[in-house]
PDB file of C-alpha atoms in Angstrom:
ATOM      1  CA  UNK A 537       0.000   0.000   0.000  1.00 68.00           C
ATOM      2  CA  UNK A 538       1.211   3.786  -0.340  1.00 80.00           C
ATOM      3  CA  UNK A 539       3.305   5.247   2.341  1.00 89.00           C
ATOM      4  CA  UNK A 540       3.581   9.069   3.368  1.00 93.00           C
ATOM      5  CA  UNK A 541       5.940  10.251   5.585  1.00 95.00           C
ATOM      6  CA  UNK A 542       6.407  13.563   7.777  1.00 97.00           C
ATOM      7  CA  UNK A 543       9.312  14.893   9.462  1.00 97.00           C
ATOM      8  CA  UNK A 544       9.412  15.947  11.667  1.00 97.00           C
ATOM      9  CA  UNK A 545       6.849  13.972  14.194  1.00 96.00           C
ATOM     10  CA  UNK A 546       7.162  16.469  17.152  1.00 96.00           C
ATOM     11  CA  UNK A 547       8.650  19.670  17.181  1.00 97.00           C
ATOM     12  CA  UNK A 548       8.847  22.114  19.870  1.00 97.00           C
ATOM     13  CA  UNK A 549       9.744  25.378  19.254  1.00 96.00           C
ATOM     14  CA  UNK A 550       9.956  29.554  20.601  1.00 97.00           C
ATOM     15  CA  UNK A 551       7.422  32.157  19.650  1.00 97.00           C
ATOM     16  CA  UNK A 552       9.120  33.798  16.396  1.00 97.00           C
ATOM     17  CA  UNK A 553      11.030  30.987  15.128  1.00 97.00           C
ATOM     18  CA  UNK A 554      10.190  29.559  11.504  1.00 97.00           C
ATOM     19  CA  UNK A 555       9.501  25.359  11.409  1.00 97.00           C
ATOM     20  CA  UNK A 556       9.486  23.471   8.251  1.00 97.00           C
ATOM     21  CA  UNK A 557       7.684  20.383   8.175  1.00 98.00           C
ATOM     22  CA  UNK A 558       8.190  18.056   5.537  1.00 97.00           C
ATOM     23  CA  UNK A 559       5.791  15.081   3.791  1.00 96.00           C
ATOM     24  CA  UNK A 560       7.147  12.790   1.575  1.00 95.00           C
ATOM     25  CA  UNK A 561       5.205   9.714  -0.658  1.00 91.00           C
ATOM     26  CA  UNK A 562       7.844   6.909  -0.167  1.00 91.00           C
ATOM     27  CA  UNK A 563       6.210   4.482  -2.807  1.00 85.00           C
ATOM     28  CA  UNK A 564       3.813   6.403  -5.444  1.00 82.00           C
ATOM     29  CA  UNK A 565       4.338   9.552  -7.450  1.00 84.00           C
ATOM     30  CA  UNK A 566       2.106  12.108  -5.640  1.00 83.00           C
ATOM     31  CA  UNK A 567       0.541  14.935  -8.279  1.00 82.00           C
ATOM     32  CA  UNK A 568      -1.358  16.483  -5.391  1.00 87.00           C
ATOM     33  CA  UNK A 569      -0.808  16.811  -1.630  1.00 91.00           C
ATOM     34  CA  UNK A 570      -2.991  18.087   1.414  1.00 93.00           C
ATOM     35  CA  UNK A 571      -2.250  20.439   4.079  1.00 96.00           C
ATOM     36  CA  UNK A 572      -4.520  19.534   6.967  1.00 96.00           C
ATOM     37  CA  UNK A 573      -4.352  21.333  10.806  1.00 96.00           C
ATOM     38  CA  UNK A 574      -6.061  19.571  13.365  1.00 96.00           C
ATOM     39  CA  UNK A 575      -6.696  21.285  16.887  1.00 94.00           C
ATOM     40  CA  UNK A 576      -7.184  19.558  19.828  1.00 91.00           C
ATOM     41  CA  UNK A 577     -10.402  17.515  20.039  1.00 89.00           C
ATOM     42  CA  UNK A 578     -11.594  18.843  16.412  1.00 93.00           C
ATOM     43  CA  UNK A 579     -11.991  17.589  13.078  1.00 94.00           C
ATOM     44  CA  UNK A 580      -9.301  18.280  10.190  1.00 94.00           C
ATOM     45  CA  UNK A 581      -9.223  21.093   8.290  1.00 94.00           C
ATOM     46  CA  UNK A 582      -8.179  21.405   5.154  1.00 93.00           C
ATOM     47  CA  UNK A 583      -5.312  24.741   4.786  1.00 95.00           C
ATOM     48  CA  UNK A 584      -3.906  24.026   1.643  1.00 93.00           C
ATOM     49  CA  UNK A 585      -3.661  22.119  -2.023  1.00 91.00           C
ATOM     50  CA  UNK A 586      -0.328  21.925  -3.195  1.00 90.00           C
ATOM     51  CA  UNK A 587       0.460  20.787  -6.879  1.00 85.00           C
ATOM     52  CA  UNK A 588       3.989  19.668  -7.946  1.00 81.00           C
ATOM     53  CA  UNK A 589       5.667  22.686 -10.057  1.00 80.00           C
ATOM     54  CA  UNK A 590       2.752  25.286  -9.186  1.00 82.00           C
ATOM     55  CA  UNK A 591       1.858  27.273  -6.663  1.00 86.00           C
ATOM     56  CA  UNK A 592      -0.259  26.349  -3.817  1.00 90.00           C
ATOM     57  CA  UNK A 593      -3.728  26.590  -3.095  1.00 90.00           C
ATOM     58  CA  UNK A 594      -4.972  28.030   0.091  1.00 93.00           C
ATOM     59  CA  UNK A 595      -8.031  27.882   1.731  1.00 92.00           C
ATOM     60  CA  UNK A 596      -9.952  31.071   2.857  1.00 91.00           C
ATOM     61  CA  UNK A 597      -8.874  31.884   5.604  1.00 93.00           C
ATOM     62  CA  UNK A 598      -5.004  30.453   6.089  1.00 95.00           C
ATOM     63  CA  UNK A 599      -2.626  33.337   5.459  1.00 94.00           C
ATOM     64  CA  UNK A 600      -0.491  31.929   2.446  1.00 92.00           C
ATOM     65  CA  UNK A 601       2.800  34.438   3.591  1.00 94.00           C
ATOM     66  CA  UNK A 602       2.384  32.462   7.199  1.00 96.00           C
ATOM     67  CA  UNK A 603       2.033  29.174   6.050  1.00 97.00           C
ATOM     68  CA  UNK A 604       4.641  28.288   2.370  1.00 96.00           C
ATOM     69  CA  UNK A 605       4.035  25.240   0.924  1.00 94.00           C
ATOM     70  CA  UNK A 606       6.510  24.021  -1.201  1.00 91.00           C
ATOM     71  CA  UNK A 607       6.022  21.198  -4.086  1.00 88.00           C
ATOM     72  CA  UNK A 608       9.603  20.727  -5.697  1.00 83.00           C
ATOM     73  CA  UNK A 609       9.035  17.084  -6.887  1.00 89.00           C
ATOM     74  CA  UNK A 610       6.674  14.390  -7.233  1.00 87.00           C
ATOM     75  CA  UNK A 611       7.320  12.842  -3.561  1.00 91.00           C
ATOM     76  CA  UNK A 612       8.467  15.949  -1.495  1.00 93.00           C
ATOM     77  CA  UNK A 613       6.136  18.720  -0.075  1.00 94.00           C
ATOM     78  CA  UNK A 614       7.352  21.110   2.580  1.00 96.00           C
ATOM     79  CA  UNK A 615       4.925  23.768   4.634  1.00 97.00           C
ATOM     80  CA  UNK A 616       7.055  25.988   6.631  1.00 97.00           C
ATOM     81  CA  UNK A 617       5.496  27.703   9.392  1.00 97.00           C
ATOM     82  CA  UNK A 618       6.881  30.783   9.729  1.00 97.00           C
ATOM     83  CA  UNK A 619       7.245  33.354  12.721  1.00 96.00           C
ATOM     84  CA  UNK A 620       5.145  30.072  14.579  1.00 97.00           C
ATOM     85  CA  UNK A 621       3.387  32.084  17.733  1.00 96.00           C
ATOM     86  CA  UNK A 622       1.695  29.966  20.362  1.00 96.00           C
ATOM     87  CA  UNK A 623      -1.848  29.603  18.577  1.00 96.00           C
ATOM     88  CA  UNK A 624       0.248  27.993  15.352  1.00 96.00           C
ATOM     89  CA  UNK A 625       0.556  25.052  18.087  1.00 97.00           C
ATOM     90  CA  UNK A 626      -1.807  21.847  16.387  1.00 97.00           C
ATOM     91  CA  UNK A 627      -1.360  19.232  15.009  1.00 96.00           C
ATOM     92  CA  UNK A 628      -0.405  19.427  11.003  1.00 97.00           C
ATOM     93  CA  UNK A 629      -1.225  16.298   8.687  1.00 97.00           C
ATOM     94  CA  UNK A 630      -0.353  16.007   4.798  1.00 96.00           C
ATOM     95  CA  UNK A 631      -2.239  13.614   2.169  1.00 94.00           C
ATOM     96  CA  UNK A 632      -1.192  12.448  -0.775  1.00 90.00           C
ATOM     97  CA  UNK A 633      -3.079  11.365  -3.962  1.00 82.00           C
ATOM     98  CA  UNK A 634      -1.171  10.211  -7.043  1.00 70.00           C
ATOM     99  CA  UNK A 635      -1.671   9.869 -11.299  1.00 59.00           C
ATOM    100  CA  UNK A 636      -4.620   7.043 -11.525  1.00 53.00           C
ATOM    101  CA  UNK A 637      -5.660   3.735 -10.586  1.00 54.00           C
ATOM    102  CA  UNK A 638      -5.225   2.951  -6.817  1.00 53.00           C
ATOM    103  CA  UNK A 639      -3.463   5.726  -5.836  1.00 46.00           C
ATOM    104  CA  UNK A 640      -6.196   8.347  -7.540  1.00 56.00           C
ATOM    105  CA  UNK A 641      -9.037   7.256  -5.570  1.00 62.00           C
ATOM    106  CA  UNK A 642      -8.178   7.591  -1.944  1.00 72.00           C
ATOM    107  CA  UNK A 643      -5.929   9.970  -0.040  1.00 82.00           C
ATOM    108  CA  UNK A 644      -2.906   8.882   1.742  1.00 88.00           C
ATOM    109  CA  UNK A 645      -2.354  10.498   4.949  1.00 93.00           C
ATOM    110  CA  UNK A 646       1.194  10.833   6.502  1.00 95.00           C
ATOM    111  CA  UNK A 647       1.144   9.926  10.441  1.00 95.00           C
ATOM    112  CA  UNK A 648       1.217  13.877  11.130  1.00 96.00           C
ATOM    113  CA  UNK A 649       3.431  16.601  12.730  1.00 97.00           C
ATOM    114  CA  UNK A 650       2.589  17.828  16.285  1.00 97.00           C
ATOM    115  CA  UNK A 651       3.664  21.196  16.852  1.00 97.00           C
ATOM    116  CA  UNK A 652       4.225  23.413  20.166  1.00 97.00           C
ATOM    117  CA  UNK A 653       5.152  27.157  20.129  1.00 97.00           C
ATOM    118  CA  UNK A 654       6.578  28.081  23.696  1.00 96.00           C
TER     119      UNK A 654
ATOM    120  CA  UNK B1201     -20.664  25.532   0.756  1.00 82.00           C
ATOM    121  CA  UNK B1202     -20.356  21.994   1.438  1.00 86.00           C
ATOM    122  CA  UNK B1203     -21.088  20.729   4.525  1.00 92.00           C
ATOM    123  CA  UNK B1204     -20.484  17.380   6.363  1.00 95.00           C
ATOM    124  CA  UNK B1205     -21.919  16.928   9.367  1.00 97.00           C
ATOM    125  CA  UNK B1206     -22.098  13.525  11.867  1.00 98.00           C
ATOM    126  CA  UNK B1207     -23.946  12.083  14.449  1.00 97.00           C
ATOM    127  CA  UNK B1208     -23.538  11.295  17.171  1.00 97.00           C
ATOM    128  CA  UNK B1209     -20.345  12.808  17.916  1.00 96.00           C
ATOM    129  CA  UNK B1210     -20.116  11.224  20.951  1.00 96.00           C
ATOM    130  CA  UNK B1211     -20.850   7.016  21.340  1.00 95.00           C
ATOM    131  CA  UNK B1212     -20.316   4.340  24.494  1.00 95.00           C
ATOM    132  CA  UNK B1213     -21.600   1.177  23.441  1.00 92.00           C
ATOM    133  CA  UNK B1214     -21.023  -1.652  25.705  1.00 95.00           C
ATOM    134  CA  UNK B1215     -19.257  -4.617  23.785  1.00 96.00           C
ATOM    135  CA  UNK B1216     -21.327  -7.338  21.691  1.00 96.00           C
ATOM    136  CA  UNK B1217     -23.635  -4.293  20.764  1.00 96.00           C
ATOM    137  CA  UNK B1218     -24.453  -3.044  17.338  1.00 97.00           C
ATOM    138  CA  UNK B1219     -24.775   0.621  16.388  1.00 96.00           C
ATOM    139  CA  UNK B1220     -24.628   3.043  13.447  1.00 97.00           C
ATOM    140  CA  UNK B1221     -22.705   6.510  12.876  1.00 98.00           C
ATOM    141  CA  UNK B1222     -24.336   8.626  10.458  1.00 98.00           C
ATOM    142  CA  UNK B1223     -22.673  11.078   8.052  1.00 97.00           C
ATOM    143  CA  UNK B1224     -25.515  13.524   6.138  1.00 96.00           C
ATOM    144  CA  UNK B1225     -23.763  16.205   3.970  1.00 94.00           C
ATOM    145  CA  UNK B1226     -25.312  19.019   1.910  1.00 92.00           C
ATOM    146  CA  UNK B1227     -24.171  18.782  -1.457  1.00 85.00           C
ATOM    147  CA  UNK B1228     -24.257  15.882  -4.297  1.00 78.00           C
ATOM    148  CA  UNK B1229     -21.636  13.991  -3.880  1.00 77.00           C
ATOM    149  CA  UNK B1230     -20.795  10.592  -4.890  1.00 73.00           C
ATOM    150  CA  UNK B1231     -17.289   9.679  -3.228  1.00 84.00           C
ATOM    151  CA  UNK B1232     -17.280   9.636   0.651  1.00 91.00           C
ATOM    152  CA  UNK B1233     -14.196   8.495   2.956  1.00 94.00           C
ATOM    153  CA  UNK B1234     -14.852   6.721   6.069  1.00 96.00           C
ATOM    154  CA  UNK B1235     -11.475   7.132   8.230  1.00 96.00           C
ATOM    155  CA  UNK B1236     -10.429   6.040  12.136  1.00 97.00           C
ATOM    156  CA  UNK B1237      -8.255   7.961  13.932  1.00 96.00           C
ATOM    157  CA  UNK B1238      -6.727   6.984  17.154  1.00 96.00           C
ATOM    158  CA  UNK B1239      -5.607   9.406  20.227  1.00 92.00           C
ATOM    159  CA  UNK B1240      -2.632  10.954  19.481  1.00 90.00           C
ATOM    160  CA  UNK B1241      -2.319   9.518  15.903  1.00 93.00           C
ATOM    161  CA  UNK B1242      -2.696  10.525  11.745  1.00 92.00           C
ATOM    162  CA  UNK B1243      -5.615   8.715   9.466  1.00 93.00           C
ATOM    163  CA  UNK B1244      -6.331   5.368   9.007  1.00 92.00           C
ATOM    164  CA  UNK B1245      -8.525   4.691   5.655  1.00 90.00           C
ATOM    165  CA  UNK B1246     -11.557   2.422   6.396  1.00 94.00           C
ATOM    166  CA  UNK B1247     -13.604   2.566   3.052  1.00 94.00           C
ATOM    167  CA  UNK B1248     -13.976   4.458  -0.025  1.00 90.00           C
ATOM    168  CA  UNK B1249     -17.745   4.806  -1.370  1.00 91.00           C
ATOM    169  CA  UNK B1250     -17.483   5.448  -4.917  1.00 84.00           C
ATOM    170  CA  UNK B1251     -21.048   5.066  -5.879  1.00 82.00           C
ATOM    171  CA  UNK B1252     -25.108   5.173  -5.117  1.00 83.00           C
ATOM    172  CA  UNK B1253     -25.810   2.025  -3.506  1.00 87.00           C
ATOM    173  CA  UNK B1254     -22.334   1.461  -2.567  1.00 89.00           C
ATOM    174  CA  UNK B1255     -21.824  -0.765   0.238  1.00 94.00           C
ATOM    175  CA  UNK B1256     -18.089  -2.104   1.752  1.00 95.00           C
ATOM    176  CA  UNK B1257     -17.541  -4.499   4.703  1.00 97.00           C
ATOM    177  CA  UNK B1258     -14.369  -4.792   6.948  1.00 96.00           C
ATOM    178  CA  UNK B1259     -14.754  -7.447   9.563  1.00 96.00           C
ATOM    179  CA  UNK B1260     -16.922  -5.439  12.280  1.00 97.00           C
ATOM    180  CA  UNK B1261     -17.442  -2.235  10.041  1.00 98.00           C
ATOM    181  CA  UNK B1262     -19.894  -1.953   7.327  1.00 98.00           C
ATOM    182  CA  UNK B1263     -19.546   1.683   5.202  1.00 98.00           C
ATOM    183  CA  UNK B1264     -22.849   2.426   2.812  1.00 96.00           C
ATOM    184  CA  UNK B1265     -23.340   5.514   0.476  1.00 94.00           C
ATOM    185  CA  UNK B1266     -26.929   6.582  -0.477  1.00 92.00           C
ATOM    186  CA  UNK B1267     -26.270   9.766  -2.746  1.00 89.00           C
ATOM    187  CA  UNK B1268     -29.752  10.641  -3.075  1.00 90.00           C
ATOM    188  CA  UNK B1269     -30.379  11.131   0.616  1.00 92.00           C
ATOM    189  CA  UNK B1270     -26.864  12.415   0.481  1.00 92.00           C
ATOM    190  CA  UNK B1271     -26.232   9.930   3.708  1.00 95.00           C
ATOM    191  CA  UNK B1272     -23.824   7.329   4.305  1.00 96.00           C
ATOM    192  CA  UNK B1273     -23.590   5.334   7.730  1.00 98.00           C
ATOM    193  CA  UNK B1274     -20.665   3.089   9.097  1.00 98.00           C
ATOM    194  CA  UNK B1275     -22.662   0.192  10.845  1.00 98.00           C
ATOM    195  CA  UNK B1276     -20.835  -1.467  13.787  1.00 97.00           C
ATOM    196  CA  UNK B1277     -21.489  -5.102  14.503  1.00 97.00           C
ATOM    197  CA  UNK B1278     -20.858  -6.882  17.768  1.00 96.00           C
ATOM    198  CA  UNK B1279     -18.256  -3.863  18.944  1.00 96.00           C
ATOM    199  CA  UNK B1280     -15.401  -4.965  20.882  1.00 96.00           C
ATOM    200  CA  UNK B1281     -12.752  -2.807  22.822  1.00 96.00           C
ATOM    201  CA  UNK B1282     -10.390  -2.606  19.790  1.00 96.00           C
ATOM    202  CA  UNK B1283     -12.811  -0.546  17.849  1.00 97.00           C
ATOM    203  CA  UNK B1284     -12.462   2.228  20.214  1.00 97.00           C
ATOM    204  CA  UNK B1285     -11.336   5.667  18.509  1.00 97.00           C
ATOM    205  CA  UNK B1286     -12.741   8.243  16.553  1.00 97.00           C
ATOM    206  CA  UNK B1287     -14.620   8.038  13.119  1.00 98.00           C
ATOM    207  CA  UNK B1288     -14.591  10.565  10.440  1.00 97.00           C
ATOM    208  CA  UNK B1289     -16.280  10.893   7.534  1.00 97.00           C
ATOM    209  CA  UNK B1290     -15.310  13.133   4.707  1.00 95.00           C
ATOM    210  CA  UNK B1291     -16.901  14.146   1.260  1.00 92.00           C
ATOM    211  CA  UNK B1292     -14.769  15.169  -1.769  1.00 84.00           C
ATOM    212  CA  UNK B1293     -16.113  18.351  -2.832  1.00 74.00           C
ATOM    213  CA  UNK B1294     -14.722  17.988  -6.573  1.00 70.00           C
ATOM    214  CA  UNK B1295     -17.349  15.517  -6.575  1.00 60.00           C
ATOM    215  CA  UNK B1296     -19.866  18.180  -4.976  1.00 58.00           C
ATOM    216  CA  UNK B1297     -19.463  20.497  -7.659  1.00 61.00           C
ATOM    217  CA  UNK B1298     -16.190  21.874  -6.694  1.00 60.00           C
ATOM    218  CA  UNK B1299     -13.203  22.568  -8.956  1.00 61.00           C
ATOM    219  CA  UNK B1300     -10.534  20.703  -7.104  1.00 63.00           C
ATOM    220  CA  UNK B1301      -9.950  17.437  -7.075  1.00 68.00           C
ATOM    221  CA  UNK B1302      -9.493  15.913  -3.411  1.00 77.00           C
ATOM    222  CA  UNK B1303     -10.469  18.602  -1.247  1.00 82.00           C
ATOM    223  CA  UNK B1304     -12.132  16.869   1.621  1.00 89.00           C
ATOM    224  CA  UNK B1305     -14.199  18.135   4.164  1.00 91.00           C
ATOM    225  CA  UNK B1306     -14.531  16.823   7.202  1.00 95.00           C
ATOM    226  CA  UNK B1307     -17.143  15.218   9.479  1.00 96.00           C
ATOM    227  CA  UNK B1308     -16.777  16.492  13.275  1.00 96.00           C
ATOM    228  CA  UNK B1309     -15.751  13.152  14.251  1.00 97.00           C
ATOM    229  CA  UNK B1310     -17.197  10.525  16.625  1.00 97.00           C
ATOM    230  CA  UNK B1311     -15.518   9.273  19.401  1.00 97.00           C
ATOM    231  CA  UNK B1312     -16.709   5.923  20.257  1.00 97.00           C
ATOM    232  CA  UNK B1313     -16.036   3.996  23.256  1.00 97.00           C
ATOM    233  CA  UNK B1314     -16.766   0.771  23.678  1.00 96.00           C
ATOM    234  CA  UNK B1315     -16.451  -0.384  26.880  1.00 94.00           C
ATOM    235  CA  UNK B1316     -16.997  -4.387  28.703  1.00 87.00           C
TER     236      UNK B1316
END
């Protein structure tokens, strides 16, 4: 079955400091990936759509200058969190969808980033 | 705007018990996800529901999709303690007359306990 992977799975960080968070598909050529944030106790939501070789997607509402996604290749996209402040802290999840067959009709979610801003 | 919205959000069911979650959303739609999630963890796919009429089974878990009443339900049959975590549903709204492709949105979730 596909694989995504994030790195990193916890990161802990101070008030003004920039993260990057990275989501990889380990075994399927990934056209699209998903930004998710999921606060404590509440469902996903969906911050971004990120396209390899175009720019991302955001939904209303997520400041894109806050929150760069990055979709350099086929298996790598990075959303860097930048000048994180203390209500930043949740917990971020990626999906992946590939080309067609399998890997076109379901999303493939990475095991997620948990994120803390002291 | 699409919305997905499930009930209850909130289930103890004592093993050996049957139940149903229900997932109503209000938009056409005719692919639905039905996903677990466990404390502290990512996404776990249960079923995709591709079509009216569409009906999956996973040992305990049943997923079925009825795109005219724009419902789908995840029965539960005979729960035991494994099945304990939290349910989501989610609609693709490309499929809901949206532009994108894979944009899901969310069901609140429903935490269900099942307890001896």
């Amino acid at each position: 079955g596909a694989v995504v992977s994030q790195h990193p799975s916890w990161v802990i960080c101070k008030s003004g400091t920039s993260v990057k968070i990275e989501c990889r598909s380990l075994d399927f050529q990934a056209t699209t990936m998903f930004w998710y944030r999921q606060f404590p106790k509440q469902s996903l939501m969906l911050m971004a759509t990120s396209n390899e070789g175009s720019k991302a997607t955001y939904e209303q509402g997520v400041e894109k200058d806050k929150f760069l996604i990055n979709h350099a290749s086929l298996t790598l996209s990075t959303l860097t969190v930048t000048s994180a402040h203390p209500e930043d802290s949740s917990f971020y999840i990626c999906s992946a969808s590939g080309l067609a067959g399998e890997y076109q009709e379901t999303q493939y979610f990475g095991p997620g980033t948990r994120l803390l801003v002291l | 705007e699409l919305k997905v919205e499930q009930n209850p959000l909130f289930l103890s069911m004592q093993e050996g018990k049957n139940y149903t979650i229900y997932c109503n959303y209000s938009t056409t739609s005719d692919r639905l996800y039905w996903y677990r999630q466990d404390p502290g963890k990512s996404l776990e796919s249960l079923f995709v529901l591709l079509s009216n009429g569409a009906v999956k089974q996973e040992g305990r878990l049943m997923a079925s999709l009825d795109t005219k009443a724009r419902l789908s339900t995840l029965h539960i049959t005979a729960a035991v303690h494994d099945l304990s975590a939290t349910y989501f549903c989610a609609v693709d709204g490309f499929y809901a007359g949206g532009t994108s492709y894979g944009k899901l949105t969310f069901g609140q979730g429903t935490i269900l306990t099942v307890h001896p």
